[in-house]
mmCIF file with all atom_site columns, C-alpha atoms in Angstrom:
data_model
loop_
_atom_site.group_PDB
_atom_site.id
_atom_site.type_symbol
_atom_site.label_atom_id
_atom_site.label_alt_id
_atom_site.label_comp_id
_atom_site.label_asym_id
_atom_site.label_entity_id
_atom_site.label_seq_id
_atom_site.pdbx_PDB_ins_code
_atom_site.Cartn_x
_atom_site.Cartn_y
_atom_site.Cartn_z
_atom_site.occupancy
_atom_site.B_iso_or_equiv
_atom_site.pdbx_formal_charge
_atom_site.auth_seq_id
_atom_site.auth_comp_id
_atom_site.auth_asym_id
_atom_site.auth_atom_id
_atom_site.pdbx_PDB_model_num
ATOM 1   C CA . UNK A 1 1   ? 0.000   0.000   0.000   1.00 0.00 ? 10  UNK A CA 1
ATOM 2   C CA . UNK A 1 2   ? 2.626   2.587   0.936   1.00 0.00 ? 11  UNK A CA 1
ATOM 3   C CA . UNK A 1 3   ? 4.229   1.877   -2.719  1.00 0.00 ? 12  UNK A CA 1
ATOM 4   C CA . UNK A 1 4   ? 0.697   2.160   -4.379  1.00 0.00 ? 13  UNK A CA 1
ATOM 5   C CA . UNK A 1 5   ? 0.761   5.758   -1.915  1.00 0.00 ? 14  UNK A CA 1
ATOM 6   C CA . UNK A 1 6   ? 3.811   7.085   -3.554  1.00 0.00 ? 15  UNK A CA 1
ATOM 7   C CA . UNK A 1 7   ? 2.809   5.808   -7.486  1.00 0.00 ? 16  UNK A CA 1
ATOM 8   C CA . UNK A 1 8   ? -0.448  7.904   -7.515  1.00 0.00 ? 17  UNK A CA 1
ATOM 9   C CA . UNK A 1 9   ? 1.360   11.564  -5.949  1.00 0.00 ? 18  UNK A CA 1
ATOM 10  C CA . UNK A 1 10  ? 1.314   13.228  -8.887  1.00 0.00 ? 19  UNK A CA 1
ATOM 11  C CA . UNK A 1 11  ? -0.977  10.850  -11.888 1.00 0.00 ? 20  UNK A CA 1
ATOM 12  C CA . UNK A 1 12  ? -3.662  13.876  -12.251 1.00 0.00 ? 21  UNK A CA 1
ATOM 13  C CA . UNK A 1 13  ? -6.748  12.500  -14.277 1.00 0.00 ? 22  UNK A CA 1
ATOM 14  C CA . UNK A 1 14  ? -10.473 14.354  -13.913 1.00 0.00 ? 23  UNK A CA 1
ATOM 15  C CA . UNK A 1 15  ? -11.828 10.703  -13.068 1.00 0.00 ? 24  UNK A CA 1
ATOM 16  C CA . UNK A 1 16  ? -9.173  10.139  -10.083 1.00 0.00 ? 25  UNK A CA 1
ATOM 17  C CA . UNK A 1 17  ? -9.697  10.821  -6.524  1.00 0.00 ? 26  UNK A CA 1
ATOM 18  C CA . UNK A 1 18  ? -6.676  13.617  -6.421  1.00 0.00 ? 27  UNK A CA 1
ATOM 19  C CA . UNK A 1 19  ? -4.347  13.008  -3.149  1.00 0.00 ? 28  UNK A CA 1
ATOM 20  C CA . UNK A 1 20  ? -4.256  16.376  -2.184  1.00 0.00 ? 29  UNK A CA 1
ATOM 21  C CA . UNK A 1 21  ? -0.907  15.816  0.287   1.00 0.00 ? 30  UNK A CA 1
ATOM 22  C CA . UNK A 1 22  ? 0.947   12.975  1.855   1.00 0.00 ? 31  UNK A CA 1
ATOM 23  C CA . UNK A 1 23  ? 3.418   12.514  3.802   1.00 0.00 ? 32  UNK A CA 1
ATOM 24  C CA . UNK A 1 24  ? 5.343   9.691   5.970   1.00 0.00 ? 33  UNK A CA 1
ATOM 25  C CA . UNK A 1 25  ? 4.091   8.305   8.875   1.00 0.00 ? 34  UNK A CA 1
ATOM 26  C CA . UNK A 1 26  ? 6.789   6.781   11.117  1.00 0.00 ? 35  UNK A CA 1
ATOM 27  C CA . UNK A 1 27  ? 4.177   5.042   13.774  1.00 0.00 ? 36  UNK A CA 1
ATOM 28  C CA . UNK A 1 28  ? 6.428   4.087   16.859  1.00 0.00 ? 37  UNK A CA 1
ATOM 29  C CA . UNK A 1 29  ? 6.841   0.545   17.164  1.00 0.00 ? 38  UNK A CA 1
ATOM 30  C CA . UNK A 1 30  ? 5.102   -0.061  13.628  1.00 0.00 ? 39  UNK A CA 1
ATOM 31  C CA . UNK A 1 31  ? 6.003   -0.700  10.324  1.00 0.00 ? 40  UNK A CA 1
ATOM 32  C CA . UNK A 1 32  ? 6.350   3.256   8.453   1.00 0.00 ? 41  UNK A CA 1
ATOM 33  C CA . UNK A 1 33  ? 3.477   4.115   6.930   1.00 0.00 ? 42  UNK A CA 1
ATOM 34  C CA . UNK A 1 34  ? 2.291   7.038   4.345   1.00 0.00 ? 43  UNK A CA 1
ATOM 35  C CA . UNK A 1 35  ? -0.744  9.802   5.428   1.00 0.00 ? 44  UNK A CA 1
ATOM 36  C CA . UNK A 1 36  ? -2.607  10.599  2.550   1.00 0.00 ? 45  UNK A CA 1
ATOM 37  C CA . UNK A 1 37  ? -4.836  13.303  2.650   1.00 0.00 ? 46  UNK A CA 1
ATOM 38  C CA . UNK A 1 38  ? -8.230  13.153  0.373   1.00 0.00 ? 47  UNK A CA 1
ATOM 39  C CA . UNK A 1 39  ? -11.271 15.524  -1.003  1.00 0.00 ? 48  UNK A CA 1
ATOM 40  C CA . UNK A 1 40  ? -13.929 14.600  0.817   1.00 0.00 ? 49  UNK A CA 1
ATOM 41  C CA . UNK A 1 41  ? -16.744 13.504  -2.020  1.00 0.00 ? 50  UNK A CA 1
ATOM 42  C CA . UNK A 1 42  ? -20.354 14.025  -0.743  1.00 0.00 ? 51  UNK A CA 1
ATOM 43  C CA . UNK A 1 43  ? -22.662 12.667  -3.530  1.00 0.00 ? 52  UNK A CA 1
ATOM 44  C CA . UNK A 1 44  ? -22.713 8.846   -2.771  1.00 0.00 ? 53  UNK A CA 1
ATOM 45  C CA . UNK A 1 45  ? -21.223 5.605   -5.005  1.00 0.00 ? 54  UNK A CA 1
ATOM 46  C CA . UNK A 1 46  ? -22.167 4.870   -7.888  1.00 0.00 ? 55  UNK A CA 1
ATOM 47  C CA . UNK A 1 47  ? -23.580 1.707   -5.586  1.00 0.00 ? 56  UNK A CA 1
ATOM 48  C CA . UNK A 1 48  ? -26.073 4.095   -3.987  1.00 0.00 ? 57  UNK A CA 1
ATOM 49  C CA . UNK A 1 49  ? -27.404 5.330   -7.201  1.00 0.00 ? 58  UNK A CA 1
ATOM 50  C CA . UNK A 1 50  ? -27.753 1.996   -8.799  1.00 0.00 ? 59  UNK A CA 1
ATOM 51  C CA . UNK A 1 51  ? -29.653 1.077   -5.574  1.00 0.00 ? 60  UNK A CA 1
ATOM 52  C CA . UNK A 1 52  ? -31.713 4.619   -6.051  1.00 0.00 ? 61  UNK A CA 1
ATOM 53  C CA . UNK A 1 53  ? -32.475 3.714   -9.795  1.00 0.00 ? 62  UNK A CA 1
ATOM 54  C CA . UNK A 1 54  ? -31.660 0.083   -10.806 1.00 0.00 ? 63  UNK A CA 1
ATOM 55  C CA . UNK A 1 55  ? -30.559 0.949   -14.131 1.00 0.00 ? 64  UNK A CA 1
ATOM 56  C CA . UNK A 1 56  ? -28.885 3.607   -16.202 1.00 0.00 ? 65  UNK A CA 1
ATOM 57  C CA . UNK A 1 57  ? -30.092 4.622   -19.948 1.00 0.00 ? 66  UNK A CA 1
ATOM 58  C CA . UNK A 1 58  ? -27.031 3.898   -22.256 1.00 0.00 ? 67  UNK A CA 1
ATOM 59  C CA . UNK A 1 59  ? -26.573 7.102   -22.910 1.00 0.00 ? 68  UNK A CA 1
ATOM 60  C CA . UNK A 1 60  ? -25.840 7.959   -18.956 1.00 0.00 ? 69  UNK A CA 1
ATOM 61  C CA . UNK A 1 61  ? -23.658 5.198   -18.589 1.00 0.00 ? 70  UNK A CA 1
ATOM 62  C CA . UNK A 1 62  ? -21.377 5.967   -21.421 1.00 0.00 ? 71  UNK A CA 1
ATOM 63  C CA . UNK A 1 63  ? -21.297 9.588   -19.604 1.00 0.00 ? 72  UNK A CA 1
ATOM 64  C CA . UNK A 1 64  ? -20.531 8.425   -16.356 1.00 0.00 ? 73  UNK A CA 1
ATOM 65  C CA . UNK A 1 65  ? -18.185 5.580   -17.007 1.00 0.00 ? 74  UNK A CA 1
ATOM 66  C CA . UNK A 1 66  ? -15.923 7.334   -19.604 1.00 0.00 ? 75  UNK A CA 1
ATOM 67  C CA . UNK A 1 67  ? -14.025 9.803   -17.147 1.00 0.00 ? 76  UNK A CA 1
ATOM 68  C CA . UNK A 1 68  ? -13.667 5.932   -15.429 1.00 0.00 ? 77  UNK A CA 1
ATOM 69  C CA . UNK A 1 69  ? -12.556 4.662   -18.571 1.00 0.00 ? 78  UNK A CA 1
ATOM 70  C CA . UNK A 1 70  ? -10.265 7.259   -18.503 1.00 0.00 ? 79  UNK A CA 1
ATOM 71  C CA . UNK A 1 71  ? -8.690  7.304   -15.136 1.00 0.00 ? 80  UNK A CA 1
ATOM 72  C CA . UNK A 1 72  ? -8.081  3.481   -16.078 1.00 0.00 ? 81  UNK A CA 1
ATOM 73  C CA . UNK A 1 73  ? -6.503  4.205   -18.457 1.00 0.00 ? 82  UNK A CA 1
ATOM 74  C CA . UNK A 1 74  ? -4.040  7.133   -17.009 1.00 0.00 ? 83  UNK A CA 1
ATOM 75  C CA . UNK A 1 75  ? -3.497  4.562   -14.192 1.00 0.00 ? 84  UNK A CA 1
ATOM 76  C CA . UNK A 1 76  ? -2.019  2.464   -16.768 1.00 0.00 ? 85  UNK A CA 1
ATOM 77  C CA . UNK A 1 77  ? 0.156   4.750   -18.191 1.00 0.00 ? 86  UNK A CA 1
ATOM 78  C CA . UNK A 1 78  ? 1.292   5.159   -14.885 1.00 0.00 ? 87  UNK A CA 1
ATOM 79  C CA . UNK A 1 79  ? 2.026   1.445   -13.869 1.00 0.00 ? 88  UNK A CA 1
ATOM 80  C CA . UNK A 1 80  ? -0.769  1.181   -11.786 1.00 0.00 ? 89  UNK A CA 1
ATOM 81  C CA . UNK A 1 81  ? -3.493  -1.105  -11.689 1.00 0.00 ? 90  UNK A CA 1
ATOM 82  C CA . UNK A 1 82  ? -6.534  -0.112  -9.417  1.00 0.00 ? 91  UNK A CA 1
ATOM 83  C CA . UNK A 1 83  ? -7.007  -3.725  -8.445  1.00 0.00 ? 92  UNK A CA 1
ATOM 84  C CA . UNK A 1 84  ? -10.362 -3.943  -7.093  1.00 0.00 ? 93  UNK A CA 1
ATOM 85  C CA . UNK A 1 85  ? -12.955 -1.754  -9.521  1.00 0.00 ? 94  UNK A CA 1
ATOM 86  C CA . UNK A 1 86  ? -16.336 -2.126  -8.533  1.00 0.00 ? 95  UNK A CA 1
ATOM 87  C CA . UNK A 1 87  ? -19.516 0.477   -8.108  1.00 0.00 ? 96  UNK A CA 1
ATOM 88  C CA . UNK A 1 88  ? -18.227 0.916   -3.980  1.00 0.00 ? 97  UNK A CA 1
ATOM 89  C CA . UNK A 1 89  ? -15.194 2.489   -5.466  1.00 0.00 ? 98  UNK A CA 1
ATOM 90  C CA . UNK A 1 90  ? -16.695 5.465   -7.729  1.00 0.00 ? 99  UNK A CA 1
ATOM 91  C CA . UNK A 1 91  ? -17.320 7.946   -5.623  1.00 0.00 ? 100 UNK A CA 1
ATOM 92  C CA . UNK A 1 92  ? -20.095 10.737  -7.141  1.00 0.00 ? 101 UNK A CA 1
ATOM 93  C CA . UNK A 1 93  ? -19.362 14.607  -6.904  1.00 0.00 ? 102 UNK A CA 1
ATOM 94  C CA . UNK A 1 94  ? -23.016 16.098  -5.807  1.00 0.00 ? 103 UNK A CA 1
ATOM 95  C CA . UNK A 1 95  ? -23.191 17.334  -9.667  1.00 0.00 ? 104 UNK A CA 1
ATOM 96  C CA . UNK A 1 96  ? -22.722 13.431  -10.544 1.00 0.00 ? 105 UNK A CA 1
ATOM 97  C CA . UNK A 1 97  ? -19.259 13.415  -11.800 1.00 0.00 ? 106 UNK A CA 1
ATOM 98  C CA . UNK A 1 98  ? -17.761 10.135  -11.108 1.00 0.00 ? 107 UNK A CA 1
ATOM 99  C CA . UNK A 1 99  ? -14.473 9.829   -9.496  1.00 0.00 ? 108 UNK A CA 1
ATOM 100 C CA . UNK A 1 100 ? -12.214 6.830   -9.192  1.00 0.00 ? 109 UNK A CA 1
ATOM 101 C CA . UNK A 1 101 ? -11.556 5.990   -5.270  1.00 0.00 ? 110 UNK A CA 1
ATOM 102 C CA . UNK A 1 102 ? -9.965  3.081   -3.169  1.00 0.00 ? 111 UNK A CA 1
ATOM 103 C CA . UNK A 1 103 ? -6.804  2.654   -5.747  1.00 0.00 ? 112 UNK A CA 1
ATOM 104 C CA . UNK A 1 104 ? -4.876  -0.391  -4.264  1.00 0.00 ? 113 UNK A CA 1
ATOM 105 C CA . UNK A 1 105 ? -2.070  -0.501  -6.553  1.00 0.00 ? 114 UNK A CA 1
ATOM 106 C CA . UNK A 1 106 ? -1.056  -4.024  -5.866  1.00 0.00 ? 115 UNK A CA 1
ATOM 107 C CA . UNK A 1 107 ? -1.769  -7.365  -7.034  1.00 0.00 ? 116 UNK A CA 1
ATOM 108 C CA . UNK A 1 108 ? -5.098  -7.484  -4.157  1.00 0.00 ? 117 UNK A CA 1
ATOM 109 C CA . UNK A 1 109 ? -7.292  -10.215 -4.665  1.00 0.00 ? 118 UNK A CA 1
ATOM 110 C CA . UNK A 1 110 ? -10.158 -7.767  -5.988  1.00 0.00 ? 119 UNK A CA 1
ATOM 111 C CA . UNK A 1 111 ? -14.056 -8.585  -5.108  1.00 0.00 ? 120 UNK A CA 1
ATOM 112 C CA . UNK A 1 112 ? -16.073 -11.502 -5.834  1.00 0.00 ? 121 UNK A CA 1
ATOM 113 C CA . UNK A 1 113 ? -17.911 -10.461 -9.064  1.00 0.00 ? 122 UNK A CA 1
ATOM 114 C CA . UNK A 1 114 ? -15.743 -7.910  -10.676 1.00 0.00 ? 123 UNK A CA 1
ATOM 115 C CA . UNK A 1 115 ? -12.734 -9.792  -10.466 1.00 0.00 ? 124 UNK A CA 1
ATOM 116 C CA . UNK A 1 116 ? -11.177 -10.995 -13.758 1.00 0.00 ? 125 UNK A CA 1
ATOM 117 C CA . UNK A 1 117 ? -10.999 -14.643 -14.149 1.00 0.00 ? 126 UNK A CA 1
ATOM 118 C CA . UNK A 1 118 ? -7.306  -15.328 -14.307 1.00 0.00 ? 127 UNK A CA 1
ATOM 119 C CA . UNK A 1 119 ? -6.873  -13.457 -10.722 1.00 0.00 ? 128 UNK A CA 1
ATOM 120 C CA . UNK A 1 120 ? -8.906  -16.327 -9.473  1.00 0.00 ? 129 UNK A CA 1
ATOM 121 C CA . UNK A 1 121 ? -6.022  -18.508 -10.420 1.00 0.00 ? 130 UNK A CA 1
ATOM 122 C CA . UNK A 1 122 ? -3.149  -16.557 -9.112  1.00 0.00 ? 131 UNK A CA 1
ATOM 123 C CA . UNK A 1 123 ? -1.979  -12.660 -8.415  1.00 0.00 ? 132 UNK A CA 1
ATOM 124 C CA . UNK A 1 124 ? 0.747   -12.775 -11.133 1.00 0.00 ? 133 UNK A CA 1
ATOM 125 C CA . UNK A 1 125 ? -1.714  -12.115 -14.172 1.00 0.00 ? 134 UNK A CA 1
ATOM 126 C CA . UNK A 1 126 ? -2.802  -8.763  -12.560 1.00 0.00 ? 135 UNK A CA 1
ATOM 127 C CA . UNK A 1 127 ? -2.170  -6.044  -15.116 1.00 0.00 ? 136 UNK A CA 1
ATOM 128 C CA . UNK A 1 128 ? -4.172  -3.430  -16.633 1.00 0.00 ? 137 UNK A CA 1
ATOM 129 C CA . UNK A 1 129 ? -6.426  -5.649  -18.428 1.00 0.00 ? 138 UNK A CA 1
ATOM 130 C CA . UNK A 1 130 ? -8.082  -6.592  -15.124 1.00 0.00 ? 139 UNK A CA 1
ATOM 131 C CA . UNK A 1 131 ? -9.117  -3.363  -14.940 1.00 0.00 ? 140 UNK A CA 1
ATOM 132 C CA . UNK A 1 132 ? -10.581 -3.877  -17.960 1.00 0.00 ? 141 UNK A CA 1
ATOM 133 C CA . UNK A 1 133 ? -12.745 -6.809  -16.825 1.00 0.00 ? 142 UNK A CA 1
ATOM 134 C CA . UNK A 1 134 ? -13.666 -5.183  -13.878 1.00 0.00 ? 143 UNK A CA 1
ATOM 135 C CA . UNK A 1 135 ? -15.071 -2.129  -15.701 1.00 0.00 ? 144 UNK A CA 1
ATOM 136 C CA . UNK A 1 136 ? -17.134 -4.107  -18.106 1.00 0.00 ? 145 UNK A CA 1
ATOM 137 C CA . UNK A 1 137 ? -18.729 -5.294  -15.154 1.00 0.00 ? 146 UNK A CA 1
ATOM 138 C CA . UNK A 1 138 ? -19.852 -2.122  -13.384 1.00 0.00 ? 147 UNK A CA 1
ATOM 139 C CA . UNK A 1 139 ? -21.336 -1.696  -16.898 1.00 0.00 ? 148 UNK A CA 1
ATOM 140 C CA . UNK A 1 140 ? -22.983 -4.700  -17.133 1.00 0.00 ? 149 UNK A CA 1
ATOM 141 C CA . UNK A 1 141 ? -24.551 -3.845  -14.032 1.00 0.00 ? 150 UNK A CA 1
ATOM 142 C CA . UNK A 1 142 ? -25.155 -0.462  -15.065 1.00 0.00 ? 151 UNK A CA 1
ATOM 143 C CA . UNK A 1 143 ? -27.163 -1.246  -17.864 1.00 0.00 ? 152 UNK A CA 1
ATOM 144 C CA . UNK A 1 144 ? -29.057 -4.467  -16.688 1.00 0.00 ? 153 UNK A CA 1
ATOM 145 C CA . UNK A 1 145 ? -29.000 -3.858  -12.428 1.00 0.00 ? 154 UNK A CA 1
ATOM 146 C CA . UNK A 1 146 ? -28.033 -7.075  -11.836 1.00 0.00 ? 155 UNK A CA 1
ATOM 147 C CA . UNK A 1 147 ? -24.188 -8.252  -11.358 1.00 0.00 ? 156 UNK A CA 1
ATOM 148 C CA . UNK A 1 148 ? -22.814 -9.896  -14.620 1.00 0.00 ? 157 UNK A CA 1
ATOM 149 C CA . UNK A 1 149 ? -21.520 -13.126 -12.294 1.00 0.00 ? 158 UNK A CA 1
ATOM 150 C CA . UNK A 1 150 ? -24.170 -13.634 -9.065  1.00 0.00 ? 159 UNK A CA 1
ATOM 151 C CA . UNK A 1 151 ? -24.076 -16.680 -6.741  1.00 0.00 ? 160 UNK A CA 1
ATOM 152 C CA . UNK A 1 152 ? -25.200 -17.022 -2.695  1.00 0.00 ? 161 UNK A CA 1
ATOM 153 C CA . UNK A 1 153 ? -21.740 -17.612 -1.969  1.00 0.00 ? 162 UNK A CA 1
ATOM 154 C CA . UNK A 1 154 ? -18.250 -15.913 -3.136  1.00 0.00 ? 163 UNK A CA 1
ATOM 155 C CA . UNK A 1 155 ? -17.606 -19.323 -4.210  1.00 0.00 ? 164 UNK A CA 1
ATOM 156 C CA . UNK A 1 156 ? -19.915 -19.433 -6.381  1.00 0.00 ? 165 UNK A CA 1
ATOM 157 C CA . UNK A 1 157 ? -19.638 -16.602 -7.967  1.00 0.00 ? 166 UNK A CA 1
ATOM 158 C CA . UNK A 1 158 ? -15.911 -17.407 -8.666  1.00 0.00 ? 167 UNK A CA 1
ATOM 159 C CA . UNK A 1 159 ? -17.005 -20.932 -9.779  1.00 0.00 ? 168 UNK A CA 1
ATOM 160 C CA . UNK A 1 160 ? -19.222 -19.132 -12.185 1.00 0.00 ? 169 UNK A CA 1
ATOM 161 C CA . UNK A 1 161 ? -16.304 -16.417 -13.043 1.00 0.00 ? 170 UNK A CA 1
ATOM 162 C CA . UNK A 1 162 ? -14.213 -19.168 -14.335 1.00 0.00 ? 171 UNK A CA 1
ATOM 163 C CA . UNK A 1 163 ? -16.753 -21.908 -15.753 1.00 0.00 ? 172 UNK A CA 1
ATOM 164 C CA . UNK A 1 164 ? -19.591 -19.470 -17.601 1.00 0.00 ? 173 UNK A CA 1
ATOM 165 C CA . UNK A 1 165 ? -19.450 -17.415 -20.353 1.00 0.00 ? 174 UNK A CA 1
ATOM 166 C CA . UNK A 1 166 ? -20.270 -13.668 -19.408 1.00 0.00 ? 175 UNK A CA 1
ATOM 167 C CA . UNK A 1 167 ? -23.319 -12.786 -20.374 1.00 0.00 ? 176 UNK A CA 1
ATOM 168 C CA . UNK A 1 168 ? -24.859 -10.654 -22.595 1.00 0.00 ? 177 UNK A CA 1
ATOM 169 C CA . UNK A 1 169 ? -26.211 -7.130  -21.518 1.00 0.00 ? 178 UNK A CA 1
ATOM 170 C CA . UNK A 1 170 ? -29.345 -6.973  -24.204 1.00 0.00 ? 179 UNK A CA 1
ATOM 171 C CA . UNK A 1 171 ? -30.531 -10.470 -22.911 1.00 0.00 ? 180 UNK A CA 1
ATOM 172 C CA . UNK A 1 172 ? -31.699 -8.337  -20.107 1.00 0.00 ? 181 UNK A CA 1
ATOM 173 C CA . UNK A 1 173 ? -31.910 -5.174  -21.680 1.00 0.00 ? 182 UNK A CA 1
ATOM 174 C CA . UNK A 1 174 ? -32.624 -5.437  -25.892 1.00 0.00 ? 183 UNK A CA 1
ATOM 175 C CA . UNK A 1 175 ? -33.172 -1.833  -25.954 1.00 0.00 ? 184 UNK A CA 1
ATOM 176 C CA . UNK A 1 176 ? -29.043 -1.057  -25.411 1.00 0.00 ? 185 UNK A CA 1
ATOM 177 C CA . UNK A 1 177 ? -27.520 -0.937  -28.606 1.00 0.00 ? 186 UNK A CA 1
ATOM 178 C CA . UNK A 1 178 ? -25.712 -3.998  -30.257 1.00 0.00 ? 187 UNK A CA 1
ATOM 179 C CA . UNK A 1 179 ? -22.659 -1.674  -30.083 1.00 0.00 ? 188 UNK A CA 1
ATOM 180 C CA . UNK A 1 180 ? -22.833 -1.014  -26.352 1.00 0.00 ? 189 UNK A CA 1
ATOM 181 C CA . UNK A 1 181 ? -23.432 -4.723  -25.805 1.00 0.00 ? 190 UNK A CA 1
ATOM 182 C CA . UNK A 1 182 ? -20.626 -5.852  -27.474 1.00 0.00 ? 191 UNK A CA 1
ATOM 183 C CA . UNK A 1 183 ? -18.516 -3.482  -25.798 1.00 0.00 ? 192 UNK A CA 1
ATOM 184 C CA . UNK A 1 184 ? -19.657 -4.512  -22.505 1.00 0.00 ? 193 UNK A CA 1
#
């Protein structure tokens, strides 16, 4: 974590929570640590406003997720991989601008659901292509208000992550365009 602390002073991206100072933290009789100090975001998760609404129209999806898209992506550049994308971890401004929060950094194990299928079988895959996984599950959910993989254990859900095919968003939803589907 403190590396992960140290790779994000200074990536700047619209859809990143900014660190707006840190600093070491020698804790007596601890391991050092790094203080970092954060905006405070008051508009809820993206999670609250899926719960509010239980879907998104296409159109507001592809306007909230790109600036998430985006901060992906300038994680990336940066040699960073957010590790554990899921709708907990986009924070809303009260406008509705999304903001990417809760940036590991590291190979973490992710959550149940959003997790790309080859970090079920081992950290060493994790690169910014899990990102990518993770992402076209928050839109999958997005668009349909269901998670893409569900089970009534973490288990199963990971059974289901590496055994099933992901499925498709306009089996739920044939009003999303084929274009946003395949995407997804």
């Amino acid at each position: 974590v403190r590396s992960a602390a140290r790779r994000l002073d200074g990536i700047d991206h619209v859809g990143l929570l900014p660190v707006l100072s840190s600093w070491d933290d020698p804790a007596p009789g601890s391991e050092p640590g790094v203080v970092a100090v954060l905006p405070y975001v008051s508009g809820g998760t993206l999670r609250t406003l899926l719960d509010e609404r239980g879907t998104l129209t296409a159109g507001a999806v592809v306007a909230l997720l790109t600036p998430v898209a985006g901060a992906l992506d300038r994680l990336s550049e940066a040699g960073v991989v957010h590790g554990d994308l899921k709708p907990e971890n986009v924070l809303l401004w009260p406008d509705g601008r999304p903001v990417v929060a809760d940036v590991a950094g590291d190979p973490s194990f992710g959550t149940p659901g959003y997790i790309a299928p080859e970090l079920v079988q081992g950290p060493s895959s994790h690169d910014p292509r899990t990102d990518i996984f993770s992402l076209g599950c928050v839109l999958f959910e997005c668009l349909t208000g269901v998670a893409a993989f569900e089970g009534t254990h973490p288990m199963a859900v990971l059974a289901k992550l590496l055994l099933q095919e992901a499925p498709r968003v306009r089996q739920h939803r044939p009003d999303v365009p084929e274009a946003l589907d395949d995407l997804v």
